Amino acid sequence: YAMLLSLIFLIVLVAAVVGFVFRHEIKTNFESNLNLALRDYNVTADRHSEAVDTIQRTLHCCGVQNYSDWERTEYFTQRGIPRSCCKSQDDCSEEDLKDPSKAKLKVFVDGCFFLVTSTMESKMSGVGGISFGIACFQLVGIILACCLSQYITNNQYEMV
C-alpha cells in the first residue's frame, strides 16, 4: 500500500512540475489552437465551434485578442461575427454583426485569450493549495503504512 501511494504521489509531483515548467508552452499552444478554432469556425455543431461559443458566452469575450480577429475568418465574410459575442441576443442583428463599426457597440470587445489565461492563473492558487493538502495526506498515509508494516514485521518473531 505504501508503494502504491508513493507511486501516485510521484506521478502527481511529476505532473505538477511539468505543468509549471511548460506553462508558457501551454499558453502558446492554447492561443494557436484558439486561433485555429476561429479560422475553422462554422455553424455546424462541431466541438470546436461549440467550445468557442461557450468560452465567448461564459467569459463575455470575443475573438482571441479582440473582436476584430473575426474579420480575418471565412465565417465573417458569410455571416459576420458569431452571435455568441453579442452583449444582448435581442439587440444583435445579422446586419450589425457584418459591419465591424456597428458590431463594436453590440459585441464584447475584449479577447478571450487574456481572459481565459487570467482566469486559469487566478484559480491555480486554489488548485495548488488543494493539491498540496492531498499530497500531505498521501505522505502521512505512506508513513503510517510503513510504520504498520514495520510493526507487523517486528511482532512476527515474538509470537511463541
mmCIF file of C-alpha atoms in Angstrom:
data_model
loop_
_atom_site.group_PDB
_atom_site.id
_atom_site.type_symbol
_atom_site.label_atom_id
_atom_site.label_comp_id
_atom_site.label_asym_id
_atom_site.label_seq_id
_atom_site.Cartn_x
_atom_site.Cartn_y
_atom_site.Cartn_z
ATOM 1 C CA TYR A 1 0.000 0.000 0.000
ATOM 2 C CA ALA A 2 2.863 2.389 0.815
ATOM 3 C CA MET A 3 4.467 1.697 -2.563
ATOM 4 C CA LEU A 4 1.166 2.326 -4.378
ATOM 5 C CA LEU A 5 0.697 5.641 -2.537
ATOM 6 C CA SER A 6 4.332 6.554 -3.282
ATOM 7 C CA LEU A 7 3.825 5.841 -6.976
ATOM 8 C CA ILE A 8 0.678 8.004 -7.101
ATOM 9 C CA PHE A 9 2.489 10.757 -5.167
ATOM 10 C CA LEU A 10 5.404 10.725 -7.625
ATOM 11 C CA ILE A 11 3.078 10.820 -10.649
ATOM 12 C CA VAL A 12 1.232 13.851 -9.237
ATOM 13 C CA LEU A 13 4.531 15.534 -8.346
ATOM 14 C CA VAL A 14 5.928 14.997 -11.852
ATOM 15 C CA ALA A 15 2.700 16.298 -13.428
ATOM 16 C CA ALA A 16 2.829 19.435 -11.264
ATOM 17 C CA VAL A 17 6.483 20.111 -12.102
ATOM 18 C CA VAL A 18 5.904 19.544 -15.829
ATOM 19 C CA GLY A 19 2.847 21.827 -15.773
ATOM 20 C CA PHE A 20 4.820 24.557 -14.010
ATOM 21 C CA VAL A 21 7.886 24.270 -16.249
ATOM 22 C CA PHE A 22 5.917 24.190 -19.508
ATOM 23 C CA ARG A 23 3.204 26.725 -18.596
ATOM 24 C CA HIS A 24 4.375 29.170 -21.281
ATOM 25 C CA GLU A 25 4.232 26.460 -23.939
ATOM 26 C CA ILE A 26 0.732 25.575 -22.744
ATOM 27 C CA LYS A 27 -0.323 29.226 -23.175
ATOM 28 C CA THR A 28 1.206 29.415 -26.646
ATOM 29 C CA ASN A 29 -0.450 26.146 -27.613
ATOM 30 C CA PHE A 30 -3.806 27.358 -26.310
ATOM 31 C CA GLU A 31 -3.529 30.610 -28.264
ATOM 32 C CA SER A 32 -2.662 28.841 -31.513
ATOM 33 C CA ASN A 33 -5.493 26.327 -31.005
ATOM 34 C CA LEU A 34 -7.945 29.149 -30.291
ATOM 35 C CA ASN A 35 -6.823 30.905 -33.489
ATOM 36 C CA LEU A 36 -7.275 27.636 -35.376
ATOM 37 C CA ALA A 37 -10.754 27.154 -33.878
ATOM 38 C CA LEU A 38 -11.718 30.680 -35.015
ATOM 39 C CA ARG A 39 -10.392 30.045 -38.510
ATOM 40 C CA ASP A 40 -12.317 26.780 -38.813
ATOM 41 C CA TYR A 41 -15.433 28.073 -37.036
ATOM 42 C CA ASN A 42 -18.720 27.193 -38.673
ATOM 43 C CA VAL A 43 -22.365 26.899 -37.752
ATOM 44 C CA THR A 44 -22.484 23.111 -37.921
ATOM 45 C CA ALA A 45 -22.362 21.916 -34.351
ATOM 46 C CA ASP A 46 -18.810 20.611 -34.194
ATOM 47 C CA ARG A 47 -16.965 20.513 -30.861
ATOM 48 C CA HIS A 48 -14.526 23.321 -31.639
ATOM 49 C CA SER A 49 -17.240 25.764 -32.652
ATOM 50 C CA GLU A 50 -19.289 24.869 -29.581
ATOM 51 C CA ALA A 51 -16.223 25.380 -27.379
ATOM 52 C CA VAL A 52 -15.567 28.814 -28.901
ATOM 53 C CA ASP A 53 -19.220 29.779 -28.392
ATOM 54 C CA THR A 54 -19.179 28.556 -24.789
ATOM 55 C CA ILE A 55 -15.981 30.459 -23.976
ATOM 56 C CA GLN A 56 -17.287 33.653 -25.572
ATOM 57 C CA ARG A 57 -20.676 33.443 -23.833
ATOM 58 C CA THR A 58 -19.300 32.472 -20.433
ATOM 59 C CA LEU A 59 -16.389 34.905 -20.208
ATOM 60 C CA HIS A 60 -18.109 37.741 -22.135
ATOM 61 C CA CYS A 61 -15.328 37.985 -24.678
ATOM 62 C CA CYS A 62 -14.976 37.841 -28.447
ATOM 63 C CA GLY A 63 -12.126 36.590 -30.635
ATOM 64 C CA VAL A 64 -8.619 35.748 -29.496
ATOM 65 C CA GLN A 65 -7.123 39.193 -28.843
ATOM 66 C CA ASN A 66 -10.305 41.194 -29.553
ATOM 67 C CA TYR A 67 -13.490 41.091 -31.639
ATOM 68 C CA SER A 68 -11.678 42.188 -34.819
ATOM 69 C CA ASP A 69 -9.993 38.764 -35.029
ATOM 70 C CA TRP A 70 -13.226 37.527 -36.590
ATOM 71 C CA GLU A 71 -12.741 39.837 -39.585
ATOM 72 C CA ARG A 72 -9.955 37.562 -40.838
ATOM 73 C CA THR A 73 -12.143 34.440 -40.880
ATOM 74 C CA GLU A 74 -14.195 32.889 -43.632
ATOM 75 C CA TYR A 75 -17.204 32.809 -41.318
ATOM 76 C CA PHE A 76 -17.135 36.620 -41.069
ATOM 77 C CA THR A 77 -17.389 37.041 -44.855
ATOM 78 C CA GLN A 78 -20.517 34.869 -44.852
ATOM 79 C CA ARG A 79 -22.297 35.767 -41.630
ATOM 80 C CA GLY A 80 -20.268 38.336 -39.686
ATOM 81 C CA ILE A 81 -19.289 37.945 -36.051
ATOM 82 C CA PRO A 82 -20.949 34.982 -34.272
ATOM 83 C CA ARG A 83 -23.972 35.640 -32.059
ATOM 84 C CA SER A 84 -22.104 34.224 -29.064
ATOM 85 C CA CYS A 85 -20.175 37.513 -28.976
ATOM 86 C CA CYS A 86 -23.315 39.624 -28.553
ATOM 87 C CA LYS A 87 -23.804 41.521 -25.303
ATOM 88 C CA SER A 88 -27.565 41.138 -25.716
ATOM 89 C CA GLN A 89 -29.019 38.472 -28.010
ATOM 90 C CA ASP A 90 -32.152 40.580 -28.590
ATOM 91 C CA ASP A 91 -30.215 43.644 -29.769
ATOM 92 C CA CYS A 92 -27.889 41.874 -32.203
ATOM 93 C CA SER A 93 -28.940 41.628 -35.837
ATOM 94 C CA GLU A 94 -27.025 39.897 -38.600
ATOM 95 C CA GLU A 95 -26.514 43.230 -40.398
ATOM 96 C CA ASP A 96 -24.889 44.694 -37.273
ATOM 97 C CA LEU A 97 -22.613 41.690 -36.954
ATOM 98 C CA LYS A 98 -21.401 42.045 -40.553
ATOM 99 C CA ASP A 99 -20.373 45.693 -40.054
ATOM 100 C CA PRO A 100 -17.325 45.958 -37.706
ATOM 101 C CA SER A 101 -18.054 49.577 -36.727
ATOM 102 C CA LYS A 102 -21.646 48.748 -35.683
ATOM 103 C CA ALA A 103 -20.590 45.436 -34.167
ATOM 104 C CA LYS A 104 -18.149 47.188 -31.836
ATOM 105 C CA LEU A 105 -21.117 48.628 -29.938
ATOM 106 C CA LYS A 106 -23.071 45.352 -29.837
ATOM 107 C CA VAL A 107 -20.428 42.711 -29.049
ATOM 108 C CA PHE A 108 -17.883 42.100 -26.323
ATOM 109 C CA VAL A 109 -14.689 43.837 -27.407
ATOM 110 C CA ASP A 110 -12.202 42.026 -25.132
ATOM 111 C CA GLY A 111 -10.379 38.975 -26.460
ATOM 112 C CA CYS A 112 -10.809 35.539 -24.927
ATOM 113 C CA PHE A 113 -7.145 34.543 -24.686
ATOM 114 C CA PHE A 114 -6.278 37.018 -21.935
ATOM 115 C CA LEU A 115 -9.495 36.294 -20.028
ATOM 116 C CA VAL A 116 -9.050 32.512 -20.174
ATOM 117 C CA THR A 117 -5.399 32.616 -19.095
ATOM 118 C CA SER A 118 -6.035 35.127 -16.314
ATOM 119 C CA THR A 119 -8.986 33.054 -15.056
ATOM 120 C CA MET A 120 -6.842 29.922 -15.078
ATOM 121 C CA GLU A 121 -3.987 31.684 -13.274
ATOM 122 C CA SER A 122 -6.336 33.066 -10.630
ATOM 123 C CA LYS A 123 -7.693 29.572 -9.962
ATOM 124 C CA MET A 124 -4.233 27.989 -9.818
ATOM 125 C CA SER A 125 -3.600 29.075 -6.214
ATOM 126 C CA GLY A 126 -6.716 27.193 -5.113
ATOM 127 C CA VAL A 127 -5.793 24.149 -7.160
ATOM 128 C CA GLY A 128 -2.242 24.279 -5.791
ATOM 129 C CA GLY A 129 -3.479 24.506 -2.194
ATOM 130 C CA ILE A 130 -5.843 21.580 -2.597
ATOM 131 C CA SER A 131 -3.119 19.549 -4.314
ATOM 132 C CA PHE A 132 -0.676 20.347 -1.506
ATOM 133 C CA GLY A 133 -3.254 19.223 1.070
ATOM 134 C CA ILE A 134 -3.838 15.946 -0.776
ATOM 135 C CA ALA A 135 -0.078 15.417 -1.065
ATOM 136 C CA CYS A 136 0.286 15.882 2.698
ATOM 137 C CA PHE A 137 -2.400 13.255 3.325
ATOM 138 C CA GLN A 138 -0.637 10.923 0.915
ATOM 139 C CA LEU A 139 2.676 11.408 2.739
ATOM 140 C CA VAL A 140 1.011 10.729 6.098
ATOM 141 C CA GLY A 141 -0.553 7.601 4.577
ATOM 142 C CA ILE A 142 2.822 6.458 3.251
ATOM 143 C CA ILE A 143 4.483 6.984 6.647
ATOM 144 C CA LEU A 144 1.690 5.207 8.526
ATOM 145 C CA ALA A 145 1.717 2.297 6.062
ATOM 146 C CA CYS A 146 5.486 1.918 6.512
ATOM 147 C CA CYS A 147 5.121 2.079 10.334
ATOM 148 C CA LEU A 148 2.378 -0.552 10.249
ATOM 149 C CA SER A 149 4.479 -2.785 8.021
ATOM 150 C CA GLN A 150 7.458 -2.394 10.376
ATOM 151 C CA TYR A 151 5.283 -3.112 13.420
ATOM 152 C CA ILE A 152 3.856 -6.272 11.838
ATOM 153 C CA THR A 153 7.344 -7.462 10.818
ATOM 154 C CA ASN A 154 8.798 -6.857 14.302
ATOM 155 C CA ASN A 155 5.976 -8.641 16.114
ATOM 156 C CA GLN A 156 6.178 -11.703 13.880
ATOM 157 C CA TYR A 157 9.255 -13.002 15.652
ATOM 158 C CA GLU A 158 7.861 -12.509 19.172
ATOM 159 C CA MET A 159 4.984 -14.970 18.747
ATOM 160 C CA VAL A 160 5.506 -18.274 20.518
#
